[in-house]
PDB file of C-alpha atoms in Angstrom:
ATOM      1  CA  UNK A  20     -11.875 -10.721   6.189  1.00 93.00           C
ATOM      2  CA  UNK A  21      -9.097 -10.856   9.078  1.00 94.00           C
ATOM      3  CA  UNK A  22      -9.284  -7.268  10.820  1.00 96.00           C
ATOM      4  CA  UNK A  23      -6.327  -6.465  12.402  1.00 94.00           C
ATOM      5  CA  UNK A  24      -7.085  -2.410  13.120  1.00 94.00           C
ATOM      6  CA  UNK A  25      -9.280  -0.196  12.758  1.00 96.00           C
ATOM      7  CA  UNK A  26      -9.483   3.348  13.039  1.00 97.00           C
ATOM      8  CA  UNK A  27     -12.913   5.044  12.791  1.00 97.00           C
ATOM      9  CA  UNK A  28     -11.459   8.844  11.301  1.00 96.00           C
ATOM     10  CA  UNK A  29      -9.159   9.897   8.760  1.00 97.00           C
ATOM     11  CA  UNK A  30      -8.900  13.238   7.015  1.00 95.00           C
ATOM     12  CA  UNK A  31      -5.404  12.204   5.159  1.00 95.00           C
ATOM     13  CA  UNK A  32      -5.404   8.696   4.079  1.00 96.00           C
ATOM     14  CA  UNK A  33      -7.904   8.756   1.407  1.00 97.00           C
ATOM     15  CA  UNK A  34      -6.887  12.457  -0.749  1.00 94.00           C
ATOM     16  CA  UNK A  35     -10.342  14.439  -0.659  1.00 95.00           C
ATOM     17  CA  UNK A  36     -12.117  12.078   0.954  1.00 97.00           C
ATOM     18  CA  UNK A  37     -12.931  11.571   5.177  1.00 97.00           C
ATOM     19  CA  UNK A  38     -12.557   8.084   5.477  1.00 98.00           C
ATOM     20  CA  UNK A  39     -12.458   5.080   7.889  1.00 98.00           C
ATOM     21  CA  UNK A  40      -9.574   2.846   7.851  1.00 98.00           C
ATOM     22  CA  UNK A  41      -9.408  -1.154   7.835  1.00 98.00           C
ATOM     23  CA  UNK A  42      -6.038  -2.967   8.374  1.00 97.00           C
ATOM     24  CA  UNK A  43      -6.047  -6.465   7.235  1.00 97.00           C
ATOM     25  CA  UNK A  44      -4.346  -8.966   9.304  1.00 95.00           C
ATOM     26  CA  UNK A  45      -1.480 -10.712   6.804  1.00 95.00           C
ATOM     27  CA  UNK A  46       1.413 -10.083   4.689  1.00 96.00           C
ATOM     28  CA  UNK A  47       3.552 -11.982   2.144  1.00 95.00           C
ATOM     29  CA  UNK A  48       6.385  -9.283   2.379  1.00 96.00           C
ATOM     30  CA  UNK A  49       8.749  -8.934   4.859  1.00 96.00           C
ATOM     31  CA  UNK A  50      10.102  -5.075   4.701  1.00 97.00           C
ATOM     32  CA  UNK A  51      12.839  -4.669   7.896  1.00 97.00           C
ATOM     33  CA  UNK A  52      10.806  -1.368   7.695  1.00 96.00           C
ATOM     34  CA  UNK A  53       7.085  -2.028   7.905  1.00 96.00           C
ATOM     35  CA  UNK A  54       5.438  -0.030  10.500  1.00 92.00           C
ATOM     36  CA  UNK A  55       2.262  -2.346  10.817  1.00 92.00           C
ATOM     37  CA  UNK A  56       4.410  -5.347  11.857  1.00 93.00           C
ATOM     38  CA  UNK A  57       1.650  -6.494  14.443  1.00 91.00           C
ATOM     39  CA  UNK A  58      -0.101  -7.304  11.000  1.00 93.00           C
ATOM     40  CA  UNK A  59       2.544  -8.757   9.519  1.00 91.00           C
ATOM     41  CA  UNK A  60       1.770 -12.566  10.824  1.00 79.00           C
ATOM     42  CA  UNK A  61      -0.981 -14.358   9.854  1.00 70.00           C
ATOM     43  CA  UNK A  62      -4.411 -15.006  12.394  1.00 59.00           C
ATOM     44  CA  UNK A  63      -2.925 -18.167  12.301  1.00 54.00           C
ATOM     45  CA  UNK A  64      -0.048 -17.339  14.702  1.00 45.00           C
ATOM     46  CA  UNK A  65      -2.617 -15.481  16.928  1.00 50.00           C
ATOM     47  CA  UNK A  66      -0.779 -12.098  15.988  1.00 46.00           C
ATOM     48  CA  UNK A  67      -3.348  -9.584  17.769  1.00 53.00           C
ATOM     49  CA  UNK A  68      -6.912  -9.407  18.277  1.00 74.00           C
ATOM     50  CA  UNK A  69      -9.229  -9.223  15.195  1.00 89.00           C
ATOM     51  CA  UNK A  70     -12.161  -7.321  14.678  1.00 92.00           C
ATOM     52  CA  UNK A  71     -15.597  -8.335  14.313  1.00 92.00           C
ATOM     53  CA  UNK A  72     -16.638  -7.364  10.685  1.00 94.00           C
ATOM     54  CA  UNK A  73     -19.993  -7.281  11.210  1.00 94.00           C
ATOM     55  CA  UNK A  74     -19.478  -4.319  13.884  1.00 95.00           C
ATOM     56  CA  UNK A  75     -17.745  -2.281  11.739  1.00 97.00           C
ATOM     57  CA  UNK A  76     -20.783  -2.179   8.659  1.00 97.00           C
ATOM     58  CA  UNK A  77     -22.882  -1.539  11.525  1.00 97.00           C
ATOM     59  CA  UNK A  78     -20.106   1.168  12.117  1.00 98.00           C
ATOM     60  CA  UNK A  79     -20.803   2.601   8.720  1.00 98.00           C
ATOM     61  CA  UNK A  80     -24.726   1.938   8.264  1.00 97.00           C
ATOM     62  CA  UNK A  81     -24.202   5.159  11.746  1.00 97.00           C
ATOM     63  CA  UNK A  82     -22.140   7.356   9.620  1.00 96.00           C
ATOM     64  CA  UNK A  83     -23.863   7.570   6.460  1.00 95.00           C
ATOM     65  CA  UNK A  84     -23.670  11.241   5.695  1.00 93.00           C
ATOM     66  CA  UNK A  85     -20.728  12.143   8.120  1.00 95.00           C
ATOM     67  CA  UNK A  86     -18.171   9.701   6.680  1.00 97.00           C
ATOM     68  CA  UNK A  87     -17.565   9.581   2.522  1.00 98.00           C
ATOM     69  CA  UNK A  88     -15.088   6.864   2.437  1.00 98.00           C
ATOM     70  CA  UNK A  89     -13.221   3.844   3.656  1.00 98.00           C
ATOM     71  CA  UNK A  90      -9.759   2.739   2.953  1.00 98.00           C
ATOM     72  CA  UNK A  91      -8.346  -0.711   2.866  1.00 98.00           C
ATOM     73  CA  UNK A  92      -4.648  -1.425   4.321  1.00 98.00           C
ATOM     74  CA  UNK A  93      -2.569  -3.670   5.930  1.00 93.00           C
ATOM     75  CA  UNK A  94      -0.823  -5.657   6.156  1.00 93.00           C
ATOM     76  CA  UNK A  95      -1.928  -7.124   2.239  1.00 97.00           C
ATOM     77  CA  UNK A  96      -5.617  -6.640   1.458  1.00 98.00           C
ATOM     78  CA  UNK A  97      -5.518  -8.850  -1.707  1.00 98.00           C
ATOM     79  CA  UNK A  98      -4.991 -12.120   0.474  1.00 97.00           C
ATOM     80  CA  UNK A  99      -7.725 -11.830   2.001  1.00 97.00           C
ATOM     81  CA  UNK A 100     -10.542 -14.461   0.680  1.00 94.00           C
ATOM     82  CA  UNK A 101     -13.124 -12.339   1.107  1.00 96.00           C
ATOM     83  CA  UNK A 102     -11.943  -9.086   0.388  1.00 98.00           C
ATOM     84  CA  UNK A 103     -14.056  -8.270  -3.056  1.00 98.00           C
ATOM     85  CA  UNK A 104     -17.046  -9.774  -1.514  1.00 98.00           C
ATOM     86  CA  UNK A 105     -16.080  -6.813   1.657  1.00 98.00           C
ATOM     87  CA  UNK A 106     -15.527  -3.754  -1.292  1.00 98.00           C
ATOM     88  CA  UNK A 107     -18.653  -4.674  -2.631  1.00 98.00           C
ATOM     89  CA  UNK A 108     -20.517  -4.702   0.391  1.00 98.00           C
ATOM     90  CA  UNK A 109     -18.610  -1.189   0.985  1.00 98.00           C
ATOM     91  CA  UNK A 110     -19.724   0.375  -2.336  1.00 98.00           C
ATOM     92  CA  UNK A 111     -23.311  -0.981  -2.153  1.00 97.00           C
ATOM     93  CA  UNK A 112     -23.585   1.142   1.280  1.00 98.00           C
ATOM     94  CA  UNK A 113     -22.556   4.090  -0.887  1.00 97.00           C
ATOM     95  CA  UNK A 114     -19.102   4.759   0.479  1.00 98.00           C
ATOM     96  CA  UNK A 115     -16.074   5.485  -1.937  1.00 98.00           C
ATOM     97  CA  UNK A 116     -13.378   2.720  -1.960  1.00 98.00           C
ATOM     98  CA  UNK A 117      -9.660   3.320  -1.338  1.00 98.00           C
ATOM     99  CA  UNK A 118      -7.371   0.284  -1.631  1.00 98.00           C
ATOM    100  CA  UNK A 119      -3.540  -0.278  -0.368  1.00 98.00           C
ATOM    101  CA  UNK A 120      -1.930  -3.091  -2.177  1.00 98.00           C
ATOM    102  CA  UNK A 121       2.226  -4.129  -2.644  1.00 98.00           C
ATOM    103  CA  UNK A 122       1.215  -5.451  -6.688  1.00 98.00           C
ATOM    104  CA  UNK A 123       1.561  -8.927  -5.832  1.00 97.00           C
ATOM    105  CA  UNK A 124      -1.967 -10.407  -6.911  1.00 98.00           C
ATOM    106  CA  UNK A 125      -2.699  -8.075 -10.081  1.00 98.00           C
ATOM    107  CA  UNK A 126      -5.494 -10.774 -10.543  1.00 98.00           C
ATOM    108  CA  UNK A 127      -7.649  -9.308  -7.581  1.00 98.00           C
ATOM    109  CA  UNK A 128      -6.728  -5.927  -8.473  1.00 98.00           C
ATOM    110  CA  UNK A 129      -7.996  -6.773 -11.948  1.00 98.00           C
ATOM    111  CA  UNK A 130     -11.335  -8.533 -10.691  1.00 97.00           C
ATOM    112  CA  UNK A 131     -11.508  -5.179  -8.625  1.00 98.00           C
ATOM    113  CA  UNK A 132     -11.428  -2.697 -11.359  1.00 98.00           C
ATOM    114  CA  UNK A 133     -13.660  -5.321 -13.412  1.00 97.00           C
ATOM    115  CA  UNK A 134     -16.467  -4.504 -10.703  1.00 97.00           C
ATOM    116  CA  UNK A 135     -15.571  -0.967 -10.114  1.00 97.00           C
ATOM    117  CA  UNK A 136     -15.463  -1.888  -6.668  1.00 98.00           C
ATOM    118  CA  UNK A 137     -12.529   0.647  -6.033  1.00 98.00           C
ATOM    119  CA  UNK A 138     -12.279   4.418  -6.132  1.00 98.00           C
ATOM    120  CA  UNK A 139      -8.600   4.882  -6.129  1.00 98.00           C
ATOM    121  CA  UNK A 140      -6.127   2.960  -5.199  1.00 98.00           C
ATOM    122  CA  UNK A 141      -2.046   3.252  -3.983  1.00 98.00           C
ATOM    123  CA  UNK A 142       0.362   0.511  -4.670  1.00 98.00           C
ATOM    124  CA  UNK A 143       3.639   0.143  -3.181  1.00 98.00           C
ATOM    125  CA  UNK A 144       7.191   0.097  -5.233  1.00 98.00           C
ATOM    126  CA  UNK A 145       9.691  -1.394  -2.684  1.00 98.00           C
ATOM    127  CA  UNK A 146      12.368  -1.716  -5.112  1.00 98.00           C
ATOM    128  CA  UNK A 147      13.272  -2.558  -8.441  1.00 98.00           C
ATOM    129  CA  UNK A 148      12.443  -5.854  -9.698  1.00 97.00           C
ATOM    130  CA  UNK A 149      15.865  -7.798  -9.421  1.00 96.00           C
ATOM    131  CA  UNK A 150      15.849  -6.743  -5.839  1.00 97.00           C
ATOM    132  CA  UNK A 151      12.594  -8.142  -4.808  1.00 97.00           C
ATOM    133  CA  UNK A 152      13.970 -11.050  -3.042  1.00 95.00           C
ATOM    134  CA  UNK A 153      15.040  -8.280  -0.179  1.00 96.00           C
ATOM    135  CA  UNK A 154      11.594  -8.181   0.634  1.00 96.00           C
ATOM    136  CA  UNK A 155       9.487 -11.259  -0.447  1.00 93.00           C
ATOM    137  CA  UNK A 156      10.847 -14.606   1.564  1.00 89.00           C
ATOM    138  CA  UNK A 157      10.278 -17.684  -0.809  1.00 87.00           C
ATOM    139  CA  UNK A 158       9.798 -17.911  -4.348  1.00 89.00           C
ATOM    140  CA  UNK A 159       8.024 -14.758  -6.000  1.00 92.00           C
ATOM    141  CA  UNK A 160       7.570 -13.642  -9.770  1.00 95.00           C
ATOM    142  CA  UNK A 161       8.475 -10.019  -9.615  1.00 95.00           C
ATOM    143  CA  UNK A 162       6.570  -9.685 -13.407  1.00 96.00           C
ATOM    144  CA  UNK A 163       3.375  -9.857 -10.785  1.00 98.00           C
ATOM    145  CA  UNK A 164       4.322  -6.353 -10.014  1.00 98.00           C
ATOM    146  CA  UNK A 165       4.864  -4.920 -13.341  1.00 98.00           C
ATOM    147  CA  UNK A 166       1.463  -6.797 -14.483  1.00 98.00           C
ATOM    148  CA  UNK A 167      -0.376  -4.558 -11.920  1.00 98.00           C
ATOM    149  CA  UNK A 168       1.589  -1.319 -12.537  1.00 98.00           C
ATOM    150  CA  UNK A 169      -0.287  -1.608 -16.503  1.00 98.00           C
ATOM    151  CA  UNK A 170      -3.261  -2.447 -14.756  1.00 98.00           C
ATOM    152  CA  UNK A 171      -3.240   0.823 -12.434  1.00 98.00           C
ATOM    153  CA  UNK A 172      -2.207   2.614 -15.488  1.00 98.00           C
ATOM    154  CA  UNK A 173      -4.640   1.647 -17.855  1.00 97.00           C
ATOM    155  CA  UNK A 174      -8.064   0.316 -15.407  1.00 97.00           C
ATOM    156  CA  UNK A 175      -7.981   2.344 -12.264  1.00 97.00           C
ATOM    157  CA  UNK A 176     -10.080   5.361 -11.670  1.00 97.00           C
ATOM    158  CA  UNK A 177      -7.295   6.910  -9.535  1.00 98.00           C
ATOM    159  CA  UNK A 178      -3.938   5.335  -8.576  1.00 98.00           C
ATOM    160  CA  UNK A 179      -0.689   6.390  -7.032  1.00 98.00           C
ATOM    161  CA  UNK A 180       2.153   4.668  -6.931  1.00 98.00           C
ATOM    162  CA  UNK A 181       4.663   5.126  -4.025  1.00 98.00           C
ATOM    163  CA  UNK A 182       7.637   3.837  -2.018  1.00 98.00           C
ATOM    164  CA  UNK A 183       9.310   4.244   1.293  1.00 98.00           C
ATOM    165  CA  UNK A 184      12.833   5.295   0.779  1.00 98.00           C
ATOM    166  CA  UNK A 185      15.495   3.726   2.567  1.00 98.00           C
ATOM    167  CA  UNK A 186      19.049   1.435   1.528  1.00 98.00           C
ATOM    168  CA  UNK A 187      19.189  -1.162  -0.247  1.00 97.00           C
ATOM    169  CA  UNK A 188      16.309  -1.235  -1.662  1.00 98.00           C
ATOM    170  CA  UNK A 189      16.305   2.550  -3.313  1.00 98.00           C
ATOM    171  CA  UNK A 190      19.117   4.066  -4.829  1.00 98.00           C
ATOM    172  CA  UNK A 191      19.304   6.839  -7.921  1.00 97.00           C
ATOM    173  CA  UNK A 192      19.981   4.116 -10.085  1.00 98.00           C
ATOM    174  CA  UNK A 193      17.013   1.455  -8.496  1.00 98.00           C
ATOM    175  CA  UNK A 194      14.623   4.698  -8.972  1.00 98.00           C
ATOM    176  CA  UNK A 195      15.716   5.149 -12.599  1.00 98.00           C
ATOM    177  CA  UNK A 196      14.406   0.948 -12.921  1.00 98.00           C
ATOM    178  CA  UNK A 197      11.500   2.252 -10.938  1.00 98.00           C
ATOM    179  CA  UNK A 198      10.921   5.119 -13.586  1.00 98.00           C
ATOM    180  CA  UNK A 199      11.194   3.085 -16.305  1.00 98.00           C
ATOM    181  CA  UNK A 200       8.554   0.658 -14.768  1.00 97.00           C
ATOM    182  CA  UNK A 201       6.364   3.327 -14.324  1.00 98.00           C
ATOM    183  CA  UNK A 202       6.626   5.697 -17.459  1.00 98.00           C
ATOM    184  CA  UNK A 203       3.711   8.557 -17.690  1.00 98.00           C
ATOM    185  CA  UNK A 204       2.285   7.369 -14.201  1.00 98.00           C
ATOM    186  CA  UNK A 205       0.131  10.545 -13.143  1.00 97.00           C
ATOM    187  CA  UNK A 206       1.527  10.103  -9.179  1.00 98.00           C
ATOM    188  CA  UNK A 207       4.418   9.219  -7.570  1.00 98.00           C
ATOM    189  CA  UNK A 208       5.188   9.297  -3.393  1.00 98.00           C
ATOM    190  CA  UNK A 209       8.437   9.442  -2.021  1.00 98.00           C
ATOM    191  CA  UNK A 210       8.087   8.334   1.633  1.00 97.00           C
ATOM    192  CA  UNK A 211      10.585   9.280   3.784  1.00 96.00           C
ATOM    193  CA  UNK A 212      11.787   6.074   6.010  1.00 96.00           C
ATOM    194  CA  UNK A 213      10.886   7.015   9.927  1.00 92.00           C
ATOM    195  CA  UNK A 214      13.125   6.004  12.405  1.00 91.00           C
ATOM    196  CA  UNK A 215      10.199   6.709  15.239  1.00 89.00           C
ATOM    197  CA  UNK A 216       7.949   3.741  15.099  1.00 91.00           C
ATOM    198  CA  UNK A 217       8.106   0.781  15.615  1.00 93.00           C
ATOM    199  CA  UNK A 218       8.694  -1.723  12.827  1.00 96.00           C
ATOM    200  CA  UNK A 219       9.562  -5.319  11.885  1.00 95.00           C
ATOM    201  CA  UNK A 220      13.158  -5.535  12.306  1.00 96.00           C
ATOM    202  CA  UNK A 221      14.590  -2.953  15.445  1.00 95.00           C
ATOM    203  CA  UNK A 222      17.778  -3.537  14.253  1.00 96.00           C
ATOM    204  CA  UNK A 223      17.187  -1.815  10.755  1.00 97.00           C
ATOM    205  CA  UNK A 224      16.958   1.817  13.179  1.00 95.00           C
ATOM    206  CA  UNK A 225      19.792   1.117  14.351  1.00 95.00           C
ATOM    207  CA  UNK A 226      21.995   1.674  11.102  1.00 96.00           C
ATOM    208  CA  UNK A 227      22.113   5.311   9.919  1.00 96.00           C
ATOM    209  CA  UNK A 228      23.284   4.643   6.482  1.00 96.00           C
ATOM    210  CA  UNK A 229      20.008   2.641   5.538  1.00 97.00           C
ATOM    211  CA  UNK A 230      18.184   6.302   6.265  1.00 98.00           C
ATOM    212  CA  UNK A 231      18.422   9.203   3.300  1.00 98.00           C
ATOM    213  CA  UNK A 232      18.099  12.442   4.262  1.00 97.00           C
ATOM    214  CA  UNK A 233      16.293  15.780   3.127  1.00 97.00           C
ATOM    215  CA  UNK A 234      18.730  16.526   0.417  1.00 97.00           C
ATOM    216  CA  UNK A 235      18.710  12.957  -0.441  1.00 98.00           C
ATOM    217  CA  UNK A 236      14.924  12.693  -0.909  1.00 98.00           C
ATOM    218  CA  UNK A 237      15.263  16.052  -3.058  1.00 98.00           C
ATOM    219  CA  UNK A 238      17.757  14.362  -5.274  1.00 98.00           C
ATOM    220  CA  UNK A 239      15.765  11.059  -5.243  1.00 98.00           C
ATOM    221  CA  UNK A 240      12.877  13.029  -6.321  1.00 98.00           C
ATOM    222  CA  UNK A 241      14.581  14.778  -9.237  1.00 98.00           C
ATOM    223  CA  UNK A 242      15.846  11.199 -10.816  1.00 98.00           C
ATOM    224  CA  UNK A 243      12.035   9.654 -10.693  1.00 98.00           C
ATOM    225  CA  UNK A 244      10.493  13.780 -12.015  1.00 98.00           C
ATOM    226  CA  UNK A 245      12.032  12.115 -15.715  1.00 97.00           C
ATOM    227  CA  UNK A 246       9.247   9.748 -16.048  1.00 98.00           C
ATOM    228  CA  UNK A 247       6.021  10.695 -14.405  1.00 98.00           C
ATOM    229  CA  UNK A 248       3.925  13.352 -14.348  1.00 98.00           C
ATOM    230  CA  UNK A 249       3.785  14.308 -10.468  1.00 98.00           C
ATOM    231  CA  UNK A 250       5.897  13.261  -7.851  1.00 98.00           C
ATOM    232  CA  UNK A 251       5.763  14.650  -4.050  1.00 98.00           C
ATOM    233  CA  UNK A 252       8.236  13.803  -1.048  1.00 98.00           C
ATOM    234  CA  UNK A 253       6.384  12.926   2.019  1.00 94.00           C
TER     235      UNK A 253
END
């Protein structure tokens, strides 16, 4: 795969699990928001240095018995050619799998669960599906993301679905489209838009109105608490 980060400790990425973190170089979104943007660009526009795979299972074969799992961002891990050939290699070490995905290839994610090559797995909402063209550039069949919302809810071992708050792309009325997408889901993250990173497009910080606040999140929260089971603010 293309490594674009890695980060050898995490006690809060992976619930219940201390994991590793890799960050995949590539995207086919384009959120003003993103905080990875450095893996945003493909290797092909030499965005950043990439890691050396083979280092980081040596990484891993070392930690057996301090570390328990490994997640999988990005960037978007499901572009990656070789990523099921990497989860396997992951589980067959005896690590448990985490996997970060924006929906868009619900035929990895199904080749995934297929192989039980993932332990649980978080997939990002950005908006509802009429206002996916915010965030995808080019042509894109938003039923991609409702076809890997059923698979999450009926094939994953763990799942969570979650999305980073911030105008236009949430409103009370986008999260009651986002609801109904997601009907009986067990989990559901509100994140909480930072304005203290950096991210894609500076000149998204600079307008306050694209930014809810704490009451805002609260009252978010309370439209999406209708159709799923848990939600949390973050």
């Amino acid at each position: 795969m293309n490594i674009g980060g890695f980060q050898k400790n995490s006690l809060i990425d992976f619930p219940g699990t201390i994991a590793c973190i890799v960050f995949t170089q590539g995207c086919n979104f384009i959120c003003p928001y993103c905080h990875n943007p450095d893996l945003v660009a493909s290797p092909q526009k030499e965005a950043g240095d990439l890691y050396d795979e083979n280092k980081i299972f040596e990484f891993l074969e070392k930690r057996k018995g301090f570390l328990e799992g490994l997640v999988i961002t990005g960037g978007e891990p499901t572009l990656q050619k070789d990523v099921i050939a990497f989860c396997r290699k992951v589980k067959d070490m005896g690590y448990k799998l985490k996997l970060d995905s924006n929906g868009t290839r619900p035929h990895i994610l199904a080749r995934l669960f297929e192989d039980r090559l993932v332990d649980f797995i978080s997939m990002d909402i950005k908006t509802s599906l009429e206002n996916y063209h915010l965030v995808v550039p080019g042509k894109f069949d938003p039923q991609k993301i409702l076809e890997s919302i059923r698979l999450l809810m009926e094939k994953a071992p763990a799942y969570e679905f979650r999305t980073t708050c911030s105008r236009p792309f949430v409103s009370k009325e986008i999260m009651k489209d986002v609801g109904e997408m997601i009907t009986g889901a067990s989990k559901y993250v509100l994140q909480k838009c930072s304005r203290n990173v950096k991210v894609l497009d500076p000149e998204f910080l600079k307008a306050d109105n694209n930014f809810f606040s704490d009451k805002e999140m609260l009252e978010l929260k309370e439209t999406i608490d209708k159709y799923v089971i848990t939600s949390v603010v973050r």
